[in-house]
Short mmCIF file of N, CA and C in Angstrom, two decimals:
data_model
loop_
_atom_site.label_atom_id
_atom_site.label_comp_id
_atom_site.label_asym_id
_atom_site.label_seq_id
_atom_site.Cartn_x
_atom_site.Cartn_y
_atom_site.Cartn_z
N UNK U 727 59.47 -16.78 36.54
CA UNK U 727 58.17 -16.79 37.19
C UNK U 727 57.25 -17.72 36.42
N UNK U 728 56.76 -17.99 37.10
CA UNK U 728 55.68 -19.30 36.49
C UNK U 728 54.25 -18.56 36.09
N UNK U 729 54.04 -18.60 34.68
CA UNK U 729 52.68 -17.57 33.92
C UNK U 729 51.27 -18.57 34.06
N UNK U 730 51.51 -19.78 34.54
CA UNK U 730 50.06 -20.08 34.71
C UNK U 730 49.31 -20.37 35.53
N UNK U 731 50.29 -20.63 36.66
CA UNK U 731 50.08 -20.66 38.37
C UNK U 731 50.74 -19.64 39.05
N UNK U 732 50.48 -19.09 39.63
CA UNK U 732 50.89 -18.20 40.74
C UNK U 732 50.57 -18.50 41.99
N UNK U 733 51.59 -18.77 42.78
CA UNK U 733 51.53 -19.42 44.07
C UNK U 733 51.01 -18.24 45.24
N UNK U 734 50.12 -18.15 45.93
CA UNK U 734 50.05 -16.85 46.97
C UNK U 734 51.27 -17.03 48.10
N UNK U 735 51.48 -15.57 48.58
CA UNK U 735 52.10 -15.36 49.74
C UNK U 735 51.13 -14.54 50.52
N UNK U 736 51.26 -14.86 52.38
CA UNK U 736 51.07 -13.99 53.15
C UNK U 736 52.36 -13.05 53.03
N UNK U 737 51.81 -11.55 53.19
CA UNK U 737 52.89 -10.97 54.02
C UNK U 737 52.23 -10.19 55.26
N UNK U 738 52.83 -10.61 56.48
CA UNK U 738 52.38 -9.64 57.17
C UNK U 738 53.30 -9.24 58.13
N UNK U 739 53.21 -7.71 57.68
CA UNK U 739 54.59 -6.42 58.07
C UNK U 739 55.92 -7.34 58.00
N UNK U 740 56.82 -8.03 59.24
CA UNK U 740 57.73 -8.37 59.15
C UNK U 740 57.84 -9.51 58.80
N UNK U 741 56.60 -10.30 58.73
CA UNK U 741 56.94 -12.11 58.63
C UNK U 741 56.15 -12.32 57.45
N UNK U 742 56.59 -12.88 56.69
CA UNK U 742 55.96 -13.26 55.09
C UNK U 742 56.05 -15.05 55.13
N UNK U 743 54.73 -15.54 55.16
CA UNK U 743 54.79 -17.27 55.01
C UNK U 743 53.80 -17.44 53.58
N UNK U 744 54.40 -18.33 53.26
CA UNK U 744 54.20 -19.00 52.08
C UNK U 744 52.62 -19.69 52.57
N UNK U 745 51.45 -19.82 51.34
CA UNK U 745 50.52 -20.28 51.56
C UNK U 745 49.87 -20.85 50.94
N UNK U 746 51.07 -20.96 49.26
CA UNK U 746 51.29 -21.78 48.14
C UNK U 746 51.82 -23.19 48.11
N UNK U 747 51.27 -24.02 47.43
CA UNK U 747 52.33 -25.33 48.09
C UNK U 747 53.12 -25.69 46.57
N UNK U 748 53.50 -24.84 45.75
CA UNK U 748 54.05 -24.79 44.66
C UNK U 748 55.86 -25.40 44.95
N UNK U 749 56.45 -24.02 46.19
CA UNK U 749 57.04 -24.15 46.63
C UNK U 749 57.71 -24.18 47.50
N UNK U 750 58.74 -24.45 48.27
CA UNK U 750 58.98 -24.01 49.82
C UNK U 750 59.50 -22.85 50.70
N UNK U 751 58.68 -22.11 50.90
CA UNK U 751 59.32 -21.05 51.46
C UNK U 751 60.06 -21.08 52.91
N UNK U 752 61.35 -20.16 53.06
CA UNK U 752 61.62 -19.58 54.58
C UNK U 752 62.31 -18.38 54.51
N UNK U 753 62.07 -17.90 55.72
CA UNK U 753 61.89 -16.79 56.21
C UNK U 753 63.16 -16.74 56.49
N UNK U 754 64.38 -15.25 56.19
CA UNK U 754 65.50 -15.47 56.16
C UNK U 754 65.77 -14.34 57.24
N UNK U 755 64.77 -13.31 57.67
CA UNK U 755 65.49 -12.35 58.44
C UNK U 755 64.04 -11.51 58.20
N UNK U 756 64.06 -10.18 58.56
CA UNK U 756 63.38 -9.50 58.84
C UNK U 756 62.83 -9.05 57.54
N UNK U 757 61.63 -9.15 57.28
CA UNK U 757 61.02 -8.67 55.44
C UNK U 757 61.46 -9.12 54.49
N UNK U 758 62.67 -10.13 54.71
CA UNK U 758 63.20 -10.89 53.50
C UNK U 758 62.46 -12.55 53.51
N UNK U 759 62.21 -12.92 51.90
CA UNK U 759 61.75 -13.95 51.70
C UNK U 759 62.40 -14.83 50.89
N UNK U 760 62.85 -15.91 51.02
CA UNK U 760 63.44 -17.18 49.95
C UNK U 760 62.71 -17.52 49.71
N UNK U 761 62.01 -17.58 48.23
CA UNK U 761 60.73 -18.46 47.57
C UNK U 761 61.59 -19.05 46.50
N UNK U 762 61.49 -20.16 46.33
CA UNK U 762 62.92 -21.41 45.97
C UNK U 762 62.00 -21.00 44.39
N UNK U 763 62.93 -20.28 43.05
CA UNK U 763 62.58 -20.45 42.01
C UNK U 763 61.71 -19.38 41.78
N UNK U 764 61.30 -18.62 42.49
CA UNK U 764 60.53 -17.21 42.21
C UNK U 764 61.66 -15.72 42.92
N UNK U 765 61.68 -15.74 43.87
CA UNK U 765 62.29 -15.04 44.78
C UNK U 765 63.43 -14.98 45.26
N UNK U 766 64.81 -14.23 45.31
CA UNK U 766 65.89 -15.04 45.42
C UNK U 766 66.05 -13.52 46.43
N UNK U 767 67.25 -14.19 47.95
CA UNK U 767 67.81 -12.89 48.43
C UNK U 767 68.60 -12.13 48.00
N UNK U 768 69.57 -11.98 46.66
CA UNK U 768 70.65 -11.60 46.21
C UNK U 768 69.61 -10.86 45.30
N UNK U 769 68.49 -10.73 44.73
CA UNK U 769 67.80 -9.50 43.27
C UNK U 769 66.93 -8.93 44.46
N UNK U 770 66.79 -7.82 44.54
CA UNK U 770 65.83 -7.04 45.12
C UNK U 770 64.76 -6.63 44.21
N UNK U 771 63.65 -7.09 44.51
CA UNK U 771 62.27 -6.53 43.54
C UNK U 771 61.51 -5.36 44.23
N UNK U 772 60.87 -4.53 43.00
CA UNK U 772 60.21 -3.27 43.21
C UNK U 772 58.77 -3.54 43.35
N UNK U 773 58.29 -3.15 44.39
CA UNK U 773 56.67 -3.77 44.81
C UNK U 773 55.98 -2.01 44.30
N UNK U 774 55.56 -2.31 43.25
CA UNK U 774 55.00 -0.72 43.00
C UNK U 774 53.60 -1.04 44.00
N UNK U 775 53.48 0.17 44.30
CA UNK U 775 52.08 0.68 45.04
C UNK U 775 50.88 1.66 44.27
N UNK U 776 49.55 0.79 44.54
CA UNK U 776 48.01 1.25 43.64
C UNK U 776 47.19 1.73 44.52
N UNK U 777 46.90 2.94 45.07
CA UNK U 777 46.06 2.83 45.92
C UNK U 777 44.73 3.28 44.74
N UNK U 778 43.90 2.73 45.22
CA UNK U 778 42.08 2.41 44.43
C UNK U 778 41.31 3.33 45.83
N UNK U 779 41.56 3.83 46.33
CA UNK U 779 41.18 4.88 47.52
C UNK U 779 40.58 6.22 47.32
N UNK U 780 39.73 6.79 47.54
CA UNK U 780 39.37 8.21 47.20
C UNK U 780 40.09 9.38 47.96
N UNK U 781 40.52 8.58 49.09
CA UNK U 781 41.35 8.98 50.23
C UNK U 781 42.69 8.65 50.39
N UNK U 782 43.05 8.73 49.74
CA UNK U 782 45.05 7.99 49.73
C UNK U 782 45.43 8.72 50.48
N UNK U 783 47.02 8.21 51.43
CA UNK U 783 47.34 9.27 52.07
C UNK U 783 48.62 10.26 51.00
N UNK U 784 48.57 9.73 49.69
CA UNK U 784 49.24 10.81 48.98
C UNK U 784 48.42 10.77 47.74
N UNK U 785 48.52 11.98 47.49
CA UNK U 785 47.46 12.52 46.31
C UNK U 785 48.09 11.60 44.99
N UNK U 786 49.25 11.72 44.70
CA UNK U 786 49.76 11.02 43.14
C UNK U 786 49.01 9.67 43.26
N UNK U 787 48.95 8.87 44.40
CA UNK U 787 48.46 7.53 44.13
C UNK U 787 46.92 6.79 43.74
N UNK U 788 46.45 8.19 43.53
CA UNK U 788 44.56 8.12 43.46
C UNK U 788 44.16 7.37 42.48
N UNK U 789 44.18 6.58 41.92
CA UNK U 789 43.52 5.61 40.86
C UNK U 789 42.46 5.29 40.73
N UNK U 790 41.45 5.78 40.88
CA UNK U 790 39.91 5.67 40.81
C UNK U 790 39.74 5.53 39.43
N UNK U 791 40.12 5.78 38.43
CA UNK U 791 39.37 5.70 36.74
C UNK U 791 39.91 3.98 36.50
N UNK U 792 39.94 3.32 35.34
CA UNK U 792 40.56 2.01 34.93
C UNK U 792 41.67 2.67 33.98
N UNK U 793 41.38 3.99 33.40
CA UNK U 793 42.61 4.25 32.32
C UNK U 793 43.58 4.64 32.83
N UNK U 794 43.60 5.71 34.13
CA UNK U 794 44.63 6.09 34.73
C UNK U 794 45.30 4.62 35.48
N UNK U 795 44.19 3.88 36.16
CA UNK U 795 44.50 2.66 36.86
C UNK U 795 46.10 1.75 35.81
N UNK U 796 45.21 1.56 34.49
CA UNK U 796 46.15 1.03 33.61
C UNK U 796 47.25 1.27 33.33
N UNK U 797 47.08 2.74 32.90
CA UNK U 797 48.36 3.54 32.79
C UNK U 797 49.58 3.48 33.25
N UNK U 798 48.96 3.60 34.82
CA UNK U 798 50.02 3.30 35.64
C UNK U 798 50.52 2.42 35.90
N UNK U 799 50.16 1.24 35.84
CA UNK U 799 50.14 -0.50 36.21
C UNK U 799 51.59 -0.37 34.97
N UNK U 800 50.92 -0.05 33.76
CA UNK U 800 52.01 -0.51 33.02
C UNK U 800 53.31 0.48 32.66
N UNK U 801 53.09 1.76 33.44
CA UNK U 801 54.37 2.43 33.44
C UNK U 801 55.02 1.60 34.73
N UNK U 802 54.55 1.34 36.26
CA UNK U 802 55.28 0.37 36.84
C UNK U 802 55.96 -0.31 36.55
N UNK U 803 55.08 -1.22 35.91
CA UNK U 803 56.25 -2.46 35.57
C UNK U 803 57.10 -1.96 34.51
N UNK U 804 56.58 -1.60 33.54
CA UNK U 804 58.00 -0.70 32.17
C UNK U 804 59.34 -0.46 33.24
N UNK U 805 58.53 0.59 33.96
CA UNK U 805 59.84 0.89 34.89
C UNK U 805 61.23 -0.14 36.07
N UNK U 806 60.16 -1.44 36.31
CA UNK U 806 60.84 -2.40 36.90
C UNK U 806 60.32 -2.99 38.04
N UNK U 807 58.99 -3.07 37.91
CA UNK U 807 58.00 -2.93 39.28
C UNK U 807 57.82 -4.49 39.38
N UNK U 808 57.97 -5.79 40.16
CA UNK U 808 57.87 -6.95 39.57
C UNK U 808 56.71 -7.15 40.62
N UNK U 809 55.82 -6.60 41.50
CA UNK U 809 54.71 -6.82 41.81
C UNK U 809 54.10 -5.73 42.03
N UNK U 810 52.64 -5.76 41.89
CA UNK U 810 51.44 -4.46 42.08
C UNK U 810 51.17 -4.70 43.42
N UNK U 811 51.25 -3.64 44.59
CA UNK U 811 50.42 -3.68 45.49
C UNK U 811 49.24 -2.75 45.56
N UNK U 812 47.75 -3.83 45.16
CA UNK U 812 46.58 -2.90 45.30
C UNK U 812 46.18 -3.05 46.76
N UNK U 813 45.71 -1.36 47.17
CA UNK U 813 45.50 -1.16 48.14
C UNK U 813 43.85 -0.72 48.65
N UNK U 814 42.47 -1.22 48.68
CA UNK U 814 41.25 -0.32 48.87
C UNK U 814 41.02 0.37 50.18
N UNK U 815 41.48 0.42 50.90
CA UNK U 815 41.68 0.62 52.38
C UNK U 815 42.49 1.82 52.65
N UNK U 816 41.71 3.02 52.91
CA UNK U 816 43.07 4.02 53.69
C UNK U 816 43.43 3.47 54.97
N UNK U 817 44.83 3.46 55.28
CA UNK U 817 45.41 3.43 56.55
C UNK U 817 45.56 4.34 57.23
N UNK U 818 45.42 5.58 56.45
CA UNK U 818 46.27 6.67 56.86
C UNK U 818 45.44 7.71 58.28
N UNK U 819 45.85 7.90 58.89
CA UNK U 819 45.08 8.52 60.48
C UNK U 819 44.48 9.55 60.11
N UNK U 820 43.19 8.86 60.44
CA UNK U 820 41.68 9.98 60.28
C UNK U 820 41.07 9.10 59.46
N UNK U 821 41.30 8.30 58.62
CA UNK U 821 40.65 7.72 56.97
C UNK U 821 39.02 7.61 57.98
N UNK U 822 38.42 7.26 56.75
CA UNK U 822 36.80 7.01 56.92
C UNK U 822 36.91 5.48 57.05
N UNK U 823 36.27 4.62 57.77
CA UNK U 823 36.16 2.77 58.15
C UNK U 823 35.15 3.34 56.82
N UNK U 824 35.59 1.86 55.71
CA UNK U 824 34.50 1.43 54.93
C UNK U 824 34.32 -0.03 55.43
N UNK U 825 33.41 -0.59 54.52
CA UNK U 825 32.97 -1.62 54.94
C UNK U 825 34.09 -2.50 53.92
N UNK U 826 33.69 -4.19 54.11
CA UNK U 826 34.47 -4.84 53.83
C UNK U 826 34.45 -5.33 52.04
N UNK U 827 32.84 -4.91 51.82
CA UNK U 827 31.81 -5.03 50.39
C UNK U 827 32.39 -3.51 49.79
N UNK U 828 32.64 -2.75 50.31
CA UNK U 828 33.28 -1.42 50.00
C UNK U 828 34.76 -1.50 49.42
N UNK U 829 35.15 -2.01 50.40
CA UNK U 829 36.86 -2.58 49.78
C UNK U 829 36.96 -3.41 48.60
N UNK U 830 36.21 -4.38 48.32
CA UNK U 830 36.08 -5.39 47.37
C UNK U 830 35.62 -4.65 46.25
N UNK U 831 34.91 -3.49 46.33
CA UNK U 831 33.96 -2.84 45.38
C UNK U 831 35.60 -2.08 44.40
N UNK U 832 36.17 -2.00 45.33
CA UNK U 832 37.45 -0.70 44.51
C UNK U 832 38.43 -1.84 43.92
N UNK U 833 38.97 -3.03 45.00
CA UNK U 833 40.47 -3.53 44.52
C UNK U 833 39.94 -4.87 43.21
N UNK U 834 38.54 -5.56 43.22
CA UNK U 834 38.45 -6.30 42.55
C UNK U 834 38.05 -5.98 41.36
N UNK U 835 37.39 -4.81 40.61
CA UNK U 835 37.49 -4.33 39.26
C UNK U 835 39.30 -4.27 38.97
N UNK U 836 39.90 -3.44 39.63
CA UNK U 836 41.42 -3.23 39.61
C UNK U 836 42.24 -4.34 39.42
N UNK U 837 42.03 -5.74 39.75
CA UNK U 837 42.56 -6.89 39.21
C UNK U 837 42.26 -7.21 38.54
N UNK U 838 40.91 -7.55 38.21
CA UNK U 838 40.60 -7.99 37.20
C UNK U 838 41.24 -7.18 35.66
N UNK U 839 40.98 -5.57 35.85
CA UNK U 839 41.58 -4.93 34.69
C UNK U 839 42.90 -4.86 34.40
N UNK U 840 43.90 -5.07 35.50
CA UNK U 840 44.97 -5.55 35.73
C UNK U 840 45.58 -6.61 34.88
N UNK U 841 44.90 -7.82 35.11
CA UNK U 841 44.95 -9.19 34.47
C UNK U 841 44.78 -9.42 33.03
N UNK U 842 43.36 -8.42 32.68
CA UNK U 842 43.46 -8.15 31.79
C UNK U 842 44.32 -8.11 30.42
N UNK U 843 45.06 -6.42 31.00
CA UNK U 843 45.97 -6.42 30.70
C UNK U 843 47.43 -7.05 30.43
N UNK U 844 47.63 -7.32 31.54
CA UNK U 844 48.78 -7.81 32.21
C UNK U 844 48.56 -9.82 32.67
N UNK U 845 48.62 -10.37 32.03
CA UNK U 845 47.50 -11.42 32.56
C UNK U 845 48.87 -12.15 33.62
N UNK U 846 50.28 -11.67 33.39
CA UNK U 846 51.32 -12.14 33.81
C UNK U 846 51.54 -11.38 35.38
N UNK U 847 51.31 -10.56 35.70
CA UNK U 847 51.68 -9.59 36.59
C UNK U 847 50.99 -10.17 37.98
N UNK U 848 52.51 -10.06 38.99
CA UNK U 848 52.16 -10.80 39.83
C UNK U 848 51.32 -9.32 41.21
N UNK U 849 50.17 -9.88 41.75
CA UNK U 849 49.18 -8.34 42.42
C UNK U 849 49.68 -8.78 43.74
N UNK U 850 49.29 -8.17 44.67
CA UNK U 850 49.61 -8.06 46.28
C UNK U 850 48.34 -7.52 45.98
N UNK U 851 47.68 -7.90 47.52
CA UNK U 851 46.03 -7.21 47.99
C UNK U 851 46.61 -6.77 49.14
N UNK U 852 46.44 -5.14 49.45
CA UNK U 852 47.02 -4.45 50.85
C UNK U 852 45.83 -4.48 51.38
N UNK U 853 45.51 -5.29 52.43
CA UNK U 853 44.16 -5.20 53.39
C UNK U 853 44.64 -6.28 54.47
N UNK U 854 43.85 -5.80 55.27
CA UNK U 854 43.87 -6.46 56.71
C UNK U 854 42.81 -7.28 57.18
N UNK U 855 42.03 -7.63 56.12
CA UNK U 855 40.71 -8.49 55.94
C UNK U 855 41.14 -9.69 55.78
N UNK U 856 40.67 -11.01 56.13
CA UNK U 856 40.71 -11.76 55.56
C UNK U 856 39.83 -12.66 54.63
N UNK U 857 38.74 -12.07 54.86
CA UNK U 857 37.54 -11.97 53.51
C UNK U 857 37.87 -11.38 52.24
N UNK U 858 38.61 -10.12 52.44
CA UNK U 858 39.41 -9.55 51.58
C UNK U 858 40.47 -9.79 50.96
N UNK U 859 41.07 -10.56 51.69
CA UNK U 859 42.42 -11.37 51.08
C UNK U 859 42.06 -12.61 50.28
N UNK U 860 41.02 -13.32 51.03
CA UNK U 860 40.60 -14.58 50.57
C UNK U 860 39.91 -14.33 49.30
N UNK U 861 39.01 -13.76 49.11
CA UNK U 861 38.88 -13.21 47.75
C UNK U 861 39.32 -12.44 46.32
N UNK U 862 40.28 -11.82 46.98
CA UNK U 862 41.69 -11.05 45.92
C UNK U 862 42.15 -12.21 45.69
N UNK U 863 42.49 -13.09 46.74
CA UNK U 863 43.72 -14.17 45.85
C UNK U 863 42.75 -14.91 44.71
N UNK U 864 41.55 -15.43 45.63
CA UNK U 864 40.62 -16.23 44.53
C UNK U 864 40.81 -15.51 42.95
N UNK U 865 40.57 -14.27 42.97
CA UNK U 865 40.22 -13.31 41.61
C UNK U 865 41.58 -13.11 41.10
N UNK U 866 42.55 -13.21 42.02
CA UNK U 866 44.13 -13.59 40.59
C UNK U 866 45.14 -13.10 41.81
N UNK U 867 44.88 -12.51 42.79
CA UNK U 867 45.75 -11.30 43.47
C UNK U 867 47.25 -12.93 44.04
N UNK U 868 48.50 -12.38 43.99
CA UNK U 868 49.21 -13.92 44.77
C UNK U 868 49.62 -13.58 45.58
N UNK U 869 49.23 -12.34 46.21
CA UNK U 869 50.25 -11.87 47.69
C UNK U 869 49.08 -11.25 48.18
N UNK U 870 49.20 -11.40 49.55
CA UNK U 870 48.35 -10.76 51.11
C UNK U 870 49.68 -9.70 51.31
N UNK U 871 49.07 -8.50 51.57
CA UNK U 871 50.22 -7.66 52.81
C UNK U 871 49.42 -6.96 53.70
N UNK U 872 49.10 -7.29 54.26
CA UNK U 872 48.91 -6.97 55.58
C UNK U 872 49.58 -6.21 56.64
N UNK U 873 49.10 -4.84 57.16
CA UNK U 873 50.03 -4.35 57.62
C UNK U 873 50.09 -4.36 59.23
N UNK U 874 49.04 -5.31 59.60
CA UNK U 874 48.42 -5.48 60.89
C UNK U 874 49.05 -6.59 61.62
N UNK U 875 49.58 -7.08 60.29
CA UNK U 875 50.36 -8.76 60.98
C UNK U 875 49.35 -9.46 61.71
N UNK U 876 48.28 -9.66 61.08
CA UNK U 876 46.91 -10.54 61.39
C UNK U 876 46.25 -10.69 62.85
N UNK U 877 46.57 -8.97 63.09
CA UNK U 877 45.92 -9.09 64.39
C UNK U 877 44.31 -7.85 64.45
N UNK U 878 44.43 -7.70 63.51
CA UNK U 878 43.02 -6.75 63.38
C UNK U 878 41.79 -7.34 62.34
N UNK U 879 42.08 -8.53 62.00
CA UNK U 879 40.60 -9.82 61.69
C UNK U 879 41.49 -10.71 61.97
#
Protein backbone atom coordinates (compact mmCIF):
# COMPACT_ATOMS: atom_id res chain seq x y z
CA UNK A 1 0.00 0.00 0.00
CA UNK A 2 1.24 3.29 -0.80
CA UNK A 3 1.73 5.49 2.87
CA UNK A 4 1.74 8.84 1.26
CA UNK A 5 -0.98 8.91 -1.26
CA UNK A 6 -3.99 7.13 -0.96
CA UNK A 7 -5.95 6.87 -3.98
CA UNK A 8 -10.01 7.15 -3.21
CA UNK A 9 -12.55 4.59 -4.23
CA UNK A 10 -16.32 4.89 -4.82
CA UNK A 11 -18.13 2.02 -3.51
CA UNK A 12 -21.54 1.86 -4.13
CA UNK A 13 -23.38 -1.44 -2.82
CA UNK A 14 -22.50 -3.64 -5.85
CA UNK A 15 -20.35 -1.47 -8.20
CA UNK A 16 -17.09 0.02 -6.79
CA UNK A 17 -15.25 2.63 -9.48
CA UNK A 18 -12.10 3.94 -8.98
CA UNK A 19 -11.92 7.85 -8.60
CA UNK A 20 -8.14 7.84 -8.03
CA UNK A 21 -6.03 8.23 -11.04
CA UNK A 22 -3.06 6.57 -9.18
CA UNK A 23 -4.28 3.48 -10.68
CA UNK A 24 -6.50 1.52 -12.96
CA UNK A 25 -9.28 0.01 -11.71
CA UNK A 26 -12.04 -2.79 -13.02
CA UNK A 27 -14.75 -4.16 -11.88
CA UNK A 28 -14.49 -8.00 -11.89
CA UNK A 29 -17.97 -9.26 -10.79
CA UNK A 30 -20.28 -8.42 -8.20
CA UNK A 31 -18.49 -6.42 -4.94
CA UNK A 32 -15.22 -7.51 -6.19
CA UNK A 33 -12.52 -4.95 -7.09
CA UNK A 34 -9.01 -5.21 -9.09
CA UNK A 35 -7.06 -2.12 -7.93
CA UNK A 36 -3.69 -2.96 -9.93
CA UNK A 37 -1.01 -2.87 -6.84
CA UNK A 38 -3.34 -2.21 -3.86
CA UNK A 39 -6.13 -4.77 -4.17
CA UNK A 40 -5.78 -8.11 -5.59
CA UNK A 41 -8.89 -10.82 -6.20
CA UNK A 42 -7.03 -13.86 -4.78
CA UNK A 43 -6.39 -11.90 -0.67
CA UNK A 44 -9.65 -11.09 0.76
CA UNK A 45 -9.49 -7.93 3.09
CA UNK A 46 -11.39 -7.27 6.39
CA UNK A 47 -13.32 -3.85 6.14
CA UNK A 48 -13.81 -3.41 10.00
CA UNK A 49 -16.92 -1.33 10.78
CA UNK A 50 -17.06 2.28 13.20
CA UNK A 51 -20.22 3.39 13.70
CA UNK A 52 -19.76 7.28 15.39
CA UNK A 53 -23.78 7.05 15.80
CA UNK A 54 -25.67 7.48 19.08
CA UNK A 55 -28.08 5.24 17.37
CA UNK A 56 -26.26 2.21 15.81
CA UNK A 57 -28.27 -0.48 14.79
CA UNK A 58 -26.06 -2.71 17.17
CA UNK A 59 -25.17 -1.61 20.53
CA UNK A 60 -21.23 -3.04 20.49
CA UNK A 61 -20.58 -0.55 17.63
CA UNK A 62 -21.28 2.86 19.61
CA UNK A 63 -18.11 4.87 19.45
CA UNK A 64 -18.98 8.18 20.59
CA UNK A 65 -15.79 8.83 23.08
CA UNK A 66 -12.11 9.21 20.92
CA UNK A 67 -10.61 6.55 23.52
CA UNK A 68 -13.04 3.89 22.98
CA UNK A 69 -13.07 5.24 19.17
CA UNK A 70 -9.15 4.46 19.28
CA UNK A 71 -9.22 1.49 21.02
CA UNK A 72 -11.04 -0.06 18.73
CA UNK A 73 -9.52 1.26 15.45
CA UNK A 74 -6.44 -0.35 16.70
CA UNK A 75 -7.71 -3.66 18.04
CA UNK A 76 -9.23 -3.85 14.25
CA UNK A 77 -6.50 -3.62 12.51
CA UNK A 78 -4.17 -5.77 15.29
CA UNK A 79 -6.78 -8.19 14.42
CA UNK A 80 -6.49 -7.93 10.46
CA UNK A 81 -8.88 -5.20 9.53
CA UNK A 82 -7.08 -3.55 6.31
CA UNK A 83 -9.77 -0.77 6.07
CA UNK A 84 -12.01 1.34 8.69
CA UNK A 85 -15.47 1.85 7.66
CA UNK A 86 -16.65 5.12 9.49
CA UNK A 87 -20.14 5.34 9.54
CA UNK A 88 -22.22 8.91 11.01
CA UNK A 89 -25.48 8.03 9.62
CA UNK A 90 -27.96 5.40 11.09
CA UNK A 91 -29.44 3.36 8.33
CA UNK A 92 -31.14 1.32 10.39
CA UNK A 93 -35.36 1.58 10.11
CA UNK A 94 -36.78 4.16 12.34
CA UNK A 95 -33.14 6.11 12.78
CA UNK A 96 -33.69 9.94 13.40
CA UNK A 97 -32.68 12.09 9.62
CA UNK A 98 -29.75 14.26 10.91
CA UNK A 99 -28.57 16.83 9.00
CA UNK A 100 -25.64 16.72 6.72
CA UNK A 101 -23.36 19.38 9.30
CA UNK A 102 -24.53 16.66 11.87
CA UNK A 103 -22.88 13.80 10.05
CA UNK A 104 -19.65 15.68 9.48
CA UNK A 105 -19.84 16.74 13.20
CA UNK A 106 -19.36 12.74 14.31
CA UNK A 107 -17.18 11.03 11.24
CA UNK A 108 -14.63 14.02 10.82
CA UNK A 109 -13.18 14.29 14.49
CA UNK A 110 -13.06 10.22 13.98
CA UNK A 111 -10.58 10.58 11.06
CA UNK A 112 -8.84 12.88 11.92
CA UNK A 113 -8.10 10.91 15.41
CA UNK A 114 -7.80 7.97 13.35
CA UNK A 115 -4.91 9.43 11.27
CA UNK A 116 -3.61 10.51 14.03
CA UNK A 117 -2.98 7.57 15.25
CA UNK A 118 -2.82 5.45 12.49
CA UNK A 119 -1.57 7.99 9.89
CA UNK A 120 -1.30 4.69 7.51
CA UNK A 121 -4.80 3.28 7.78
CA UNK A 122 -6.73 3.17 4.88
CA UNK A 123 -10.85 4.90 6.18
CA UNK A 124 -14.06 4.24 4.08
CA UNK A 125 -16.78 7.16 4.81
CA UNK A 126 -20.31 5.09 5.02
CA UNK A 127 -22.72 7.92 3.85
CA UNK A 128 -24.88 8.54 1.08
CA UNK A 129 -23.97 12.26 0.88
CA UNK A 130 -21.98 13.52 -1.42
CA UNK A 131 -20.96 16.61 0.51
CA UNK A 132 -20.16 14.03 2.92
CA UNK A 133 -18.08 11.96 0.91
CA UNK A 134 -16.46 14.88 -0.73
CA UNK A 135 -15.26 16.06 2.43
CA UNK A 136 -14.17 12.71 4.30
CA UNK A 137 -12.02 12.02 1.35
CA UNK A 138 -10.63 15.73 1.42
CA UNK A 139 -9.83 15.09 5.44
CA UNK A 140 -7.89 11.62 4.66
CA UNK A 141 -11.03 9.14 4.31
CA UNK A 142 -9.91 6.90 0.53
CA UNK A 143 -13.11 5.05 0.16
CA UNK A 144 -16.96 6.25 -0.37
CA UNK A 145 -19.48 3.27 0.50
CA UNK A 146 -22.45 4.11 -0.16
CA UNK A 147 -25.19 2.00 0.37
CA UNK A 148 -27.69 3.80 -1.87
CA UNK A 149 -25.61 3.26 -5.02
CA UNK A 150 -25.88 7.10 -5.61
CA UNK A 151 -29.33 7.35 -5.90
CA UNK A 152 -30.42 9.18 -2.69
CA UNK A 153 -28.05 12.65 -3.38
Amino acid sequence: MPSIIRPALVLFGALTVACGLLYPAAVTGIGRLAFEGVFRRDVPLVMGILNVTPDSFYDGFRYTSKEALLQQVSKMLHEGAAIIDIGGYSSRPGATHITEEEELSRVLPAIGAILDQHPDAWLSIDTFRSGVARVAVQAGACMVNDISAGTLD
